[in-house]
Coordinates of C-alpha atoms and ligand atoms in Angstrom, one line a residue:
M1304 CA 126.3 109.3 105.8
A1305 CA 129.5 107.5 105.1
A1306 CA 129.5 103.8 104.4
N1307 CA 131.7 101.7 106.7
Y1308 CA 133.1 99.0 104.5
K1309 CA 136.6 99.4 103.1
K1310 CA 137.4 99.3 99.4
D1311 CA 140.1 96.7 100.0
T1312 CA 137.8 94.3 101.8
I1313 CA 137.9 90.8 100.4
V1314 CA 135.7 88.2 102.0
Y1315 CA 136.0 84.5 102.4
Q1316 CA 132.8 82.7 103.3
I1317 CA 133.0 79.8 105.6
Y1318 CA 130.1 77.2 105.9
P1319 CA 131.3 76.0 109.3
R1320 CA 129.6 72.6 109.1
S1321 CA 131.7 71.7 106.0
F1322 CA 134.9 73.5 106.7
Q1323 CA 137.1 71.5 109.1
D1324 CA 136.2 69.0 111.8
T1325 CA 138.5 68.5 114.8
D1326 CA 136.5 66.4 117.2
G1327 CA 135.5 63.6 114.9
D1328 CA 131.8 64.1 114.8
G1329 CA 131.8 64.6 111.1
I1330 CA 130.7 68.2 111.4
G1331 CA 133.1 71.1 111.1
D1332 CA 133.7 73.3 114.1
L1333 CA 135.3 76.5 115.3
R1334 CA 138.5 74.9 116.4
G1335 CA 138.7 73.6 112.8
I1336 CA 138.4 77.2 111.5
I1337 CA 141.1 78.4 114.0
S1338 CA 143.4 75.6 112.8
R1339 CA 143.0 76.9 109.2
L1340 CA 143.5 80.6 109.9
D1341 CA 147.0 80.5 108.4
Y1342 CA 145.6 79.0 105.2
I1343 CA 143.0 81.7 105.1
A1344 CA 145.5 84.5 105.8
E1345 CA 147.9 83.2 103.2
L1346 CA 145.0 83.3 100.7
G1347 CA 145.1 87.0 101.3
V1348 CA 141.6 87.7 102.3
N1349 CA 141.0 90.1 105.2
T1350 CA 137.5 89.2 106.2
I1351 CA 135.6 86.0 107.0
W1352 CA 131.9 85.7 106.8
L1353 CA 130.7 82.8 109.0
S1354 CA 127.5 81.2 108.1
P1355 CA 125.4 80.7 111.3
V1356 CA 127.2 79.3 114.3
Y1357 CA 124.5 79.9 116.8
V1358 CA 122.5 77.2 118.7
S1359 CA 120.1 75.6 116.3
P1360 CA 118.2 72.4 115.7
D1361 CA 119.7 72.5 112.2
D1362 CA 116.5 72.1 110.3
D1363 CA 118.1 74.5 107.8
N1364 CA 121.7 74.1 108.9
G1365 CA 121.8 76.9 111.4
Y1366 CA 119.6 79.3 109.5
D1367 CA 117.0 78.4 112.1
I1368 CA 118.3 80.0 115.3
A1369 CA 117.3 78.8 118.7
D1370 CA 119.6 81.1 120.7
Y1371 CA 121.2 84.1 119.1
K1372 CA 123.7 84.6 121.9
A1373 CA 125.2 81.2 122.2
I1374 CA 127.4 79.0 120.1
Q1375 CA 126.1 75.7 118.7
P1376 CA 127.7 73.1 121.0
R1377 CA 128.6 70.9 118.0
F1378 CA 130.7 73.9 116.7
G1379 CA 132.3 74.6 120.0
T1380 CA 132.1 77.1 122.9
M1381 CA 131.9 80.9 123.3
E1382 CA 135.6 80.7 124.3
D1383 CA 136.4 79.1 121.0
F1384 CA 134.6 81.9 119.2
E1385 CA 136.4 84.6 121.2
E1386 CA 139.7 82.9 120.4
L1387 CA 138.7 82.8 116.7
V1388 CA 138.0 86.5 116.7
E1389 CA 141.3 87.3 118.4
K1390 CA 143.4 85.0 116.3
A1391 CA 141.8 86.2 113.1
K1392 CA 142.4 89.8 114.2
E1393 CA 146.1 89.0 114.8
R1394 CA 146.2 88.0 111.1
G1395 CA 144.4 91.1 110.0
I1396 CA 141.2 89.3 109.5
G1397 CA 137.8 90.6 110.6
I1398 CA 134.8 88.3 111.3
V1399 CA 131.4 89.0 109.8
M1400 CA 128.4 87.2 111.4
D1401 CA 125.4 85.9 109.6
L1402 CA 122.3 87.8 110.9
V1403 CA 119.2 85.8 110.4
I1404 CA 116.3 87.9 111.6
N1405 CA 113.4 87.2 109.3
H1406 CA 112.7 84.2 111.4
T1407 CA 113.9 82.3 114.4
S1408 CA 113.8 78.5 115.1
D1409 CA 110.5 77.2 116.5
E1410 CA 112.8 76.0 119.3
H1411 CA 113.7 79.5 120.2
E1412 CA 112.7 80.5 123.7
W1413 CA 110.4 83.2 122.3
F1414 CA 108.5 80.8 120.2
K1415 CA 108.2 78.3 123.0
R1416 CA 106.8 81.0 125.4
A1417 CA 104.4 82.1 122.7
L1418 CA 103.2 78.5 122.4
A1419 CA 102.9 78.4 126.2
G1420 CA 100.4 81.2 125.8
E1421 CA 102.4 84.3 126.7
Q1422 CA 100.9 87.1 124.7
K1423 CA 104.1 89.1 124.8
Y1424 CA 105.9 86.5 122.8
K1425 CA 102.9 85.6 120.6
D1426 CA 103.3 89.2 119.4
Y1427 CA 106.9 88.4 118.3
Y1428 CA 105.5 86.2 115.6
I1429 CA 103.0 86.5 112.8
I1430 CA 100.0 84.6 113.9
K1431 CA 96.7 84.8 112.1
R1432 CA 93.4 83.0 112.2
G1433 CA 92.2 81.2 109.1
E1434 CA 88.5 81.7 108.4
N1435 CA 86.0 78.9 107.7
G1436 CA 88.7 76.3 107.8
K1437 CA 90.8 78.1 105.3
L1438 CA 94.4 79.2 105.5
P1439 CA 94.9 82.9 106.4
N1440 CA 96.0 83.7 102.8
N1441 CA 97.3 82.3 99.5
W1442 CA 101.0 83.0 99.9
G1443 CA 103.8 80.8 98.7
N1444 CA 106.9 79.6 100.5
F1445 CA 110.6 79.7 99.6
F1446 CA 111.0 76.0 100.4
A1447 CA 107.9 74.9 98.5
E1448 CA 106.0 74.2 101.7
C1449 CA 102.7 75.7 102.8
P1450 CA 103.8 79.0 104.6
W1451 CA 101.2 78.6 107.3
T1452 CA 101.3 76.0 110.1
K1453 CA 98.8 75.5 112.9
F1454 CA 100.0 77.4 115.9
G1455 CA 100.3 74.7 118.7
D1456 CA 97.0 73.0 119.5
S1457 CA 95.0 75.9 118.2
E1458 CA 92.2 75.0 115.8
E1459 CA 92.1 78.3 114.0
E1460 CA 95.4 80.0 114.5
Y1461 CA 98.3 79.7 112.1
Y1462 CA 101.9 81.1 112.2
L1463 CA 103.6 82.4 109.1
H1464 CA 106.9 80.9 107.9
L1465 CA 108.3 81.9 104.5
F1466 CA 110.9 79.1 104.9
S1467 CA 110.5 75.8 106.7
K1468 CA 107.8 75.3 109.4
K1469 CA 110.6 75.2 111.9
Q1470 CA 111.5 78.8 110.9
P1471 CA 108.6 81.0 112.1
D1472 CA 108.7 84.6 110.8
L1473 CA 109.2 87.4 113.3
N1474 CA 106.7 90.2 113.6
W1475 CA 108.6 93.3 112.6
H1476 CA 105.6 95.5 113.4
N1477 CA 106.4 94.9 117.0
P1478 CA 109.0 97.4 118.3
A1479 CA 110.1 94.8 120.9
V1480 CA 111.5 92.6 118.1
L1481 CA 113.6 95.5 116.9
E1482 CA 115.0 96.1 120.4
E1483 CA 115.8 92.4 120.8
I1484 CA 117.7 92.4 117.5
K1485 CA 119.6 95.6 118.3
D1486 CA 120.7 94.0 121.5
I1487 CA 121.8 90.8 119.8
M1488 CA 123.8 92.8 117.2
R1489 CA 125.6 94.8 119.9
F1490 CA 126.3 91.5 121.8
W1491 CA 128.4 90.3 118.8
L1492 CA 129.9 93.7 118.0
D1493 CA 131.1 93.9 121.6
K1494 CA 132.9 90.6 120.9
G1495 CA 134.7 92.3 118.1
V1496 CA 132.9 91.2 114.9
V1497 CA 133.2 93.8 112.1
G1498 CA 129.9 93.4 110.4
F1499 CA 126.9 91.3 109.4
R1500 CA 125.7 89.5 106.4
C1501 CA 121.9 89.9 106.7
D1502 CA 119.9 86.9 105.6
V1503 CA 116.9 87.6 103.3
I1504 CA 116.8 91.0 104.8
N1505 CA 114.5 92.6 102.3
V1506 CA 111.6 90.3 103.2
I1507 CA 111.4 90.9 107.0
Y1508 CA 108.6 93.5 107.1
K1509 CA 105.2 92.3 105.8
N1510 CA 103.0 95.2 104.8
S1511 CA 99.8 93.3 105.0
L1512 CA 98.8 89.7 105.1
S1513 CA 96.2 89.9 102.4
N1514 CA 96.0 87.6 99.5
G1515 CA 98.7 88.1 96.8
K1516 CA 98.7 88.2 93.1
K1517 CA 99.1 84.6 91.7
Q1518 CA 102.8 84.0 90.9
L1519 CA 104.7 80.9 89.7
V1520 CA 106.8 81.2 92.8
L1521 CA 106.0 83.1 96.0
T1522 CA 102.6 84.4 95.5
G1523 CA 102.2 87.3 98.0
R1524 CA 105.7 88.6 97.7
E1525 CA 104.5 92.1 96.7
H1526 CA 103.4 92.4 100.3
Y1527 CA 106.8 92.0 101.8
L1528 CA 109.6 92.7 99.3
S1529 CA 111.7 95.7 100.2
T1530 CA 108.8 97.5 102.0
E1531 CA 109.0 100.9 103.5
G1532 CA 108.9 99.3 106.9
C1533 CA 112.0 97.3 106.0
H1534 CA 113.8 100.4 104.9
E1535 CA 113.0 102.1 108.2
I1536 CA 114.3 99.2 110.2
L1537 CA 117.6 99.2 108.2
K1538 CA 118.0 102.9 108.8
T1539 CA 117.5 102.4 112.5
L1540 CA 120.0 99.5 112.7
R1541 CA 122.6 101.5 110.8
R1542 CA 122.2 104.7 112.8
E1543 CA 121.9 103.1 116.2
V1544 CA 123.9 99.9 116.0
L1545 CA 126.3 99.7 113.0
E1546 CA 127.4 103.3 112.8
P1547 CA 128.6 103.7 116.4
Y1548 CA 130.7 100.5 116.0
G1549 CA 132.0 101.4 112.6
A1550 CA 130.6 98.1 111.4
W1551 CA 129.3 97.3 107.9
A1552 CA 126.5 95.2 106.5
V1553 CA 125.8 93.3 103.3
G1554 CA 122.2 92.3 102.7
E1555 CA 121.0 89.2 101.0
T1556 CA 118.2 90.7 99.0
V1557 CA 115.9 88.4 97.1
F1558 CA 114.1 89.4 93.8
V1559 CA 115.9 92.7 93.8
D1560 CA 116.3 94.8 90.7
I1561 CA 118.7 97.7 90.3
P1562 CA 116.4 100.5 91.5
G1563 CA 115.4 98.4 94.4
A1564 CA 119.0 97.6 95.2
K1565 CA 119.9 101.3 95.1
D1566 CA 117.2 102.0 97.6
L1567 CA 118.7 99.5 99.9
C1568 CA 122.4 100.4 99.6
A1569 CA 123.0 103.8 98.2
P1570 CA 125.2 105.5 100.8
K1571 CA 123.0 108.5 101.2
R1572 CA 120.1 106.3 102.3
G1573 CA 122.0 105.0 105.3
E1574 CA 120.8 101.4 105.1
L1575 CA 123.1 98.6 103.9
D1576 CA 126.6 99.0 102.5
M1577 CA 126.0 96.6 99.6
V1578 CA 123.6 93.8 98.5
F1579 CA 123.8 90.4 97.1
S1580 CA 121.7 90.4 94.0
F1581 CA 120.6 87.2 92.3
Q1582 CA 120.1 88.1 88.6
H1583 CA 123.5 86.8 87.5
M1584 CA 122.8 83.6 89.3
E1585 CA 119.7 83.1 87.4
V1586 CA 121.1 83.3 83.8
D1587 CA 120.9 79.6 83.4
Q1588 CA 117.5 79.1 84.9
V1589 CA 114.2 78.4 83.2
F1590 CA 111.4 80.3 85.1
V1591 CA 112.4 78.8 88.5
K1592 CA 115.8 78.0 89.9
W1593 CA 115.1 74.2 89.9
F1594 CA 115.1 74.1 86.2
K1595 CA 118.4 74.9 84.7
T1596 CA 119.6 75.0 81.1
R1597 CA 123.0 75.5 79.6
L1598 CA 124.7 78.6 80.8
K1599 CA 124.9 81.2 78.0
P1600 CA 128.0 83.3 78.7
K1601 CA 126.6 86.3 76.9
K1602 CA 123.6 86.4 79.2
L1603 CA 125.9 86.3 82.2
M1604 CA 128.1 89.1 80.8
K1605 CA 125.1 91.3 80.0
T1606 CA 123.8 90.8 83.5
L1607 CA 127.1 91.5 85.1
T1608 CA 127.5 94.7 83.0
K1609 CA 124.0 95.9 83.9
W1610 CA 124.7 95.6 87.6
Q1611 CA 128.2 97.0 87.4
K1612 CA 126.8 100.1 85.6
G1613 CA 123.7 100.2 87.7
L1614 CA 125.2 100.3 91.1
D1615 CA 128.1 102.3 92.3
W1616 CA 129.3 99.3 94.4
N1617 CA 128.3 95.7 94.2
A1618 CA 128.8 92.7 96.4
V1619 CA 130.4 90.5 93.8
Y1620 CA 130.1 86.7 94.1
F1621 CA 129.7 83.6 92.0
E1622 CA 129.4 81.0 94.7
N1623 CA 127.9 80.6 98.2
H1624 CA 126.3 77.9 100.3
D1625 CA 123.0 78.2 98.3
Q1626 CA 124.3 77.9 94.8
P1627 CA 125.7 75.1 92.8
R1628 CA 129.5 75.5 92.2
F1629 CA 129.8 78.1 89.5
I1630 CA 132.4 76.4 87.2
S1631 CA 130.1 73.3 87.1
R1632 CA 127.5 75.5 85.5
F1633 CA 129.6 76.2 82.4
A1634 CA 128.1 73.8 79.8
D1635 CA 131.4 72.8 78.4
L1636 CA 133.9 72.8 81.3
G1637 CA 135.4 69.6 80.0
P1638 CA 139.1 69.2 81.0
Y1639 CA 139.4 72.9 81.9
R1640 CA 138.6 72.9 85.6
K1641 CA 141.8 74.8 86.4
E1642 CA 141.3 77.3 83.5
A1643 CA 137.7 78.0 84.4
S1644 CA 138.4 78.4 88.1
T1645 CA 141.3 80.8 87.5
M1646 CA 139.3 82.7 84.9
M1647 CA 136.6 83.2 87.5
A1648 CA 139.2 84.4 90.0
G1649 CA 140.4 87.0 87.5
L1650 CA 136.9 88.1 86.7
L1651 CA 135.8 88.2 90.4
M1652 CA 138.8 90.3 91.4
S1653 CA 138.5 92.6 88.4
L1654 CA 134.9 93.6 88.8
R1655 CA 134.1 96.7 90.8
G1656 CA 132.8 95.9 94.3
T1657 CA 133.6 93.8 97.3
P1658 CA 134.6 90.3 96.2
F1659 CA 133.2 87.3 98.1
V1660 CA 135.1 83.9 97.8
Y1661 CA 133.3 80.8 99.0
E1662 CA 135.3 78.0 100.7
G1663 CA 136.7 75.6 98.2
Q1664 CA 136.2 78.0 95.3
E1665 CA 139.9 78.9 95.6
I1666 CA 140.9 75.2 94.8
G1667 CA 138.4 74.8 92.0
M1668 CA 135.9 72.6 93.8
V1669 CA 133.0 71.4 91.6
N1670 CA 129.5 70.2 92.3
G1671 CA 128.9 67.3 94.7
D1672 CA 128.9 63.9 92.9
F1673 CA 125.6 62.7 94.5
K1674 CA 124.2 59.4 93.1
K1675 CA 120.9 59.3 94.9
L1676 CA 118.5 61.4 97.0
D1677 CA 119.6 59.7 100.2
E1678 CA 123.0 61.3 99.8
V1679 CA 121.5 64.8 99.7
M1680 CA 120.7 66.4 103.1
D1681 CA 119.3 69.8 102.2
I1682 CA 115.7 70.5 103.3
E1683 CA 115.0 72.5 100.2
S1684 CA 116.1 69.7 97.8
H1685 CA 113.9 67.2 99.6
N1686 CA 110.9 69.5 99.6
I1687 CA 111.4 70.2 95.9
Y1688 CA 111.7 66.5 95.1
A1689 CA 108.5 65.8 96.9
M1690 CA 106.7 68.6 95.2
A1691 CA 108.0 67.4 91.8
K1692 CA 106.7 64.0 92.6
K1693 CA 103.3 65.4 93.4
L1694 CA 103.3 67.1 90.1
L1695 CA 104.0 63.7 88.5
I1696 CA 107.4 64.8 87.1
P1697 CA 109.1 61.5 86.2
N1698 CA 111.8 60.3 88.5
P1699 CA 114.8 60.7 86.2
I1700 CA 113.9 64.3 85.6
R1701 CA 113.2 64.9 89.2
W1702 CA 116.6 63.6 90.1
K1703 CA 118.3 65.6 87.4
M1704 CA 116.7 68.7 88.8
I1705 CA 118.0 68.0 92.3
K1706 CA 121.4 67.0 91.1
R1707 CA 121.9 70.2 89.2
T1708 CA 120.4 72.7 91.5
S1709 CA 120.8 71.3 95.0
R1710 CA 122.4 73.7 97.5
D1711 CA 124.3 70.7 98.8
N1712 CA 126.4 70.9 95.7
A1713 CA 128.4 73.6 97.3
R1714 CA 128.1 72.2 100.9
T1715 CA 130.2 69.1 100.4
P1716 CA 133.1 69.1 102.9
M1717 CA 136.1 71.2 102.1
Q1718 CA 138.8 69.1 100.4
W1719 CA 142.0 69.7 102.3
S1720 CA 144.1 66.7 101.3
A1721 CA 144.2 63.3 99.6
E1722 CA 143.8 61.6 103.0
E1723 CA 140.6 59.8 104.0
N1724 CA 137.5 62.1 103.9
A1725 CA 139.7 64.7 102.2
G1726 CA 141.2 65.6 105.6
F1727 CA 137.9 67.1 106.6
T1728 CA 137.1 64.7 109.4
E1729 CA 138.3 61.5 111.1
G1730 CA 134.7 60.6 111.6
K1731 CA 131.8 60.1 109.2
P1732 CA 131.3 63.3 107.3
W1733 CA 127.7 64.7 107.6
L1734 CA 127.6 65.1 103.8
K1735 CA 129.4 62.9 101.3
V1736 CA 132.9 64.1 100.3
N1737 CA 133.3 64.6 96.6
G1738 CA 135.0 61.5 95.1
N1739 CA 137.4 63.7 93.2
Y1740 CA 139.2 64.7 96.4
K1741 CA 142.4 62.8 95.7
E1742 CA 143.0 65.1 92.7
V1743 CA 141.1 68.2 93.9
N1744 CA 142.4 69.3 97.3
A1745 CA 144.2 72.2 99.0
A1746 CA 147.4 70.2 99.9
A1747 CA 148.0 69.3 96.3
E1748 CA 147.3 72.9 95.3
M1749 CA 149.8 74.2 97.8
T1750 CA 152.6 72.3 96.1
K1751 CA 151.8 73.8 92.7
E1752 CA 153.5 77.0 91.8
N1753 CA 151.2 77.4 88.9
G1754 CA 148.1 75.9 90.3
I1755 CA 144.6 77.1 90.9
L1756 CA 145.2 78.3 94.5
A1757 CA 148.4 80.1 93.5
F1758 CA 146.4 82.0 90.9
W1759 CA 143.6 82.9 93.3
K1760 CA 146.3 84.2 95.7
K1761 CA 147.9 86.3 93.0
M1762 CA 144.6 87.8 92.0
I1763 CA 143.6 88.6 95.6
A1764 CA 146.9 90.2 96.2
L1765 CA 146.6 92.3 93.1
R1766 CA 143.0 93.3 93.9
K1767 CA 144.0 94.5 97.4
T1768 CA 146.9 96.6 96.3
N1769 CA 146.0 97.9 92.8
Q1770 CA 144.2 101.2 93.0
I1771 CA 142.5 100.8 89.7
L1772 CA 141.0 97.5 90.6
M1773 CA 140.0 98.8 93.9
E1774 CA 138.5 102.0 93.0
G1775 CA 138.5 102.4 89.2
H1776 CA 135.2 103.0 87.4
F1777 CA 133.7 100.2 85.3
K1778 CA 133.3 100.6 81.6
S1779 CA 132.0 97.8 79.4
V1780 CA 134.0 97.0 76.3
Y1781 CA 132.6 93.8 74.8
A1782 CA 130.1 91.0 75.5
G1783 CA 129.9 88.3 72.9
K1784 CA 129.2 84.6 72.7
Q1785 CA 132.6 83.8 74.2
V1786 CA 134.5 86.8 75.2
Y1787 CA 133.8 89.3 77.9
A1788 CA 135.9 92.4 78.2
F1789 CA 135.6 95.5 80.4
E1790 CA 137.8 98.4 81.5
R1791 CA 138.5 99.7 85.0
K1792 CA 139.6 103.4 84.9
K1793 CA 141.1 105.7 87.5
G1794 CA 142.9 109.0 87.1
G1795 CA 143.7 108.6 83.4
K1796 CA 145.0 105.0 83.9
S1797 CA 143.1 102.0 82.8
L1798 CA 143.2 98.2 82.9
V1799 CA 141.2 96.0 80.6
A1800 CA 140.0 92.6 81.8
V1801 CA 139.4 90.0 79.1
C1802 CA 137.7 86.6 79.8
N1803 CA 137.0 83.8 77.5
M1804 CA 134.0 82.2 79.2
T1805 CA 134.0 79.0 77.1
G1806 CA 136.1 75.9 76.7
R1807 CA 136.9 76.8 73.1
S1808 CA 139.5 79.2 71.9
A1809 CA 138.3 82.5 70.7
K1810 CA 139.6 85.3 68.5
L1811 CA 140.2 88.5 70.3
P1812 CA 137.4 90.7 69.1
K1813 CA 138.5 93.9 67.1
R1814 CA 136.9 96.2 69.7
V1815 CA 138.9 94.5 72.5
I1816 CA 142.1 94.8 70.4
R1817 CA 141.4 98.5 69.9
K1818 CA 140.4 99.3 73.5
S1819 CA 143.1 97.4 75.2
G1820 CA 145.8 98.6 72.9
V1821 CA 147.0 95.0 72.2
K1822 CA 148.8 96.0 69.1
K1823 CA 150.2 99.2 70.6
G1824 CA 152.4 97.6 73.2
S1825 CA 149.9 97.1 76.0
S1826 CA 151.3 94.7 78.6
I1827 CA 149.7 91.7 80.3
V1828 CA 149.5 92.4 84.0
V1829 CA 148.3 88.9 84.7
S1830 CA 147.0 85.9 82.9
N1831 CA 145.9 82.4 83.8
Y1832 CA 148.1 80.9 81.0
D1833 CA 151.9 80.9 80.9
A1834 CA 152.0 82.0 77.3
C1835 CA 149.3 84.0 75.6
D1836 CA 148.7 84.2 71.9
E1837 CA 148.5 87.9 71.1
L1838 CA 145.2 87.7 69.1
V1839 CA 143.6 84.4 70.3
L1840 CA 142.3 83.5 73.7
K1841 CA 142.7 80.0 74.8
P1842 CA 139.8 78.1 76.6
F1843 CA 138.7 80.0 79.6
E1844 CA 141.7 82.4 79.3
F1845 CA 141.8 85.4 81.5
R1846 CA 144.0 88.4 80.8
L1847 CA 144.4 91.7 82.5
L1848 CA 145.9 94.2 80.2
E1849 CA 147.5 97.5 81.0
R1850 CA 147.5 100.1 78.3
Ligands
TEU2756 O1 118.6 82.2 101.5 C1 117.5 82.8 101.0 C2 117.1 82.5 99.6 O2 116.3 83.2 99.0 C3 117.7 81.5 98.7 O3 118.9 81.7 98.2 C4 117.6 80.1 99.4 O4 118.7 79.4 99.2 C5 116.4 79.4 98.8 O5 116.9 78.4 98.0 C6 115.4 80.1 98.0 O6 114.8 79.2 97.1 C7 119.0 82.4 102.8 C8 120.1 81.6 103.2 O7 121.3 81.9 102.5 C9 119.7 80.1 103.1 O8 120.8 79.2 103.3 C10 118.6 79.9 104.0 O9 118.1 78.6 103.9 C11 117.5 80.9 103.9 O10 117.9 82.2 103.7 C12 116.6 80.9 105.1 O11 117.2 81.5 106.2

């Protein structure tokens, strides 16, 4: 079975809430996205992934869907959406929708009818009795809540929610659920979308609801991670829905290792086209994601290499709406924001796989500059803070945890210009704009020939046209304390990407010199510095060498 994604696909992720507001309510909207299509087209990407734009009470900013076939009024209308698809298409850009099918909102019609006692809809959800006043099982929850909430007025019945209590999990044992989702997918495919990003897709099918093995996080996960039932559903969705439309799908797959990822996205399996794995995002975490230490570049390099070698094709990303900004994670970013951002552009576009750029990454946006918990909106951050309080973790540590790991770090409004609210809104932004917007913004970047944005554009253009970057095999060359180097090879030709992942200069390692032919007249295809020292890499220098 052939996969449907194209090797030259480069994706730009939009978090609609934070992208561009046009009606002054402080929340981004579809007209805002339409107004920025030229900017996106000029960046050079050919695909947009839209985080959820469906009707939602926004308990988890749209990842709690109340109506899968309607646009969130705050974001606009279905006509706006159709116009977006059309205008994007005119610019050679396809739209990928976020498909959130592990759970719905508790305000979805299905859940409401279930609560009203309709058995048909009760069967859409995972409802279980607790015995002798106990919860149905000992499972954990992604948002540090109890995963079971009393079902309506019932004294004994609970519903399962792996995320917030306003996100009841769907019952994928029920074939009617599968039919509903097929129908929803076709609805959007008929509107011209080119694919889906499938939210937490490898947890949808629960094998059993029995007690789980005790874990630091997510006790019970062995009962639902990448189960056979989940593989079957993915196969069906590909065969019956994606394939006939020539659409593609990337899965967000939690806790996945390489063999597990292969099972989910190897072309011969006919399931997903690629997966977002998490291991390279976890290199600076201590046991759980809420405790972070300094990022050790070598660990990052080793993890990247492992995945590059392990899978034929990766979904390559460093940022999204759930992760702190990546350049803020380098321990010693110092004055090198531009260099770190452009190095990351070089790295992202040189690895093998489909690159995903997250809004603002292309102008070097950094973590939100939150001063207190009130400024943070994310449900997960608030839950974690409360949990840490219960565990008697002292306040300064609690706050440090949130500040470093909050998902809101990447959700601050897009910084368009030096105007008020960074040109994001004329109203009051739903989340505080980063105070650095006068310096860090797209308008300023657009005037710089040698700026961050210009370099991202250059790398994207190269990645889209260079056959070696597009299709070449990956070969690791070097992973040290500072320097990462790898080769891309195709048909006897090769390129060597070299990254200094620290804010200190670094000697070019001997192996890199040998492999890249530096002393034998290899040429620099692109670099994020004007002038390169032959044998020394400057802070966060990126170089792509042709032998
Ligand atoms: O994320 C799922 C997920 O596992 C995490 O990355 C999530 O951010 C959480 O922090 C786990 O601790 C997806 C979406 O990307 C996220 O925005 C949603 O909140 C979540 O699913 C529920 O739909």
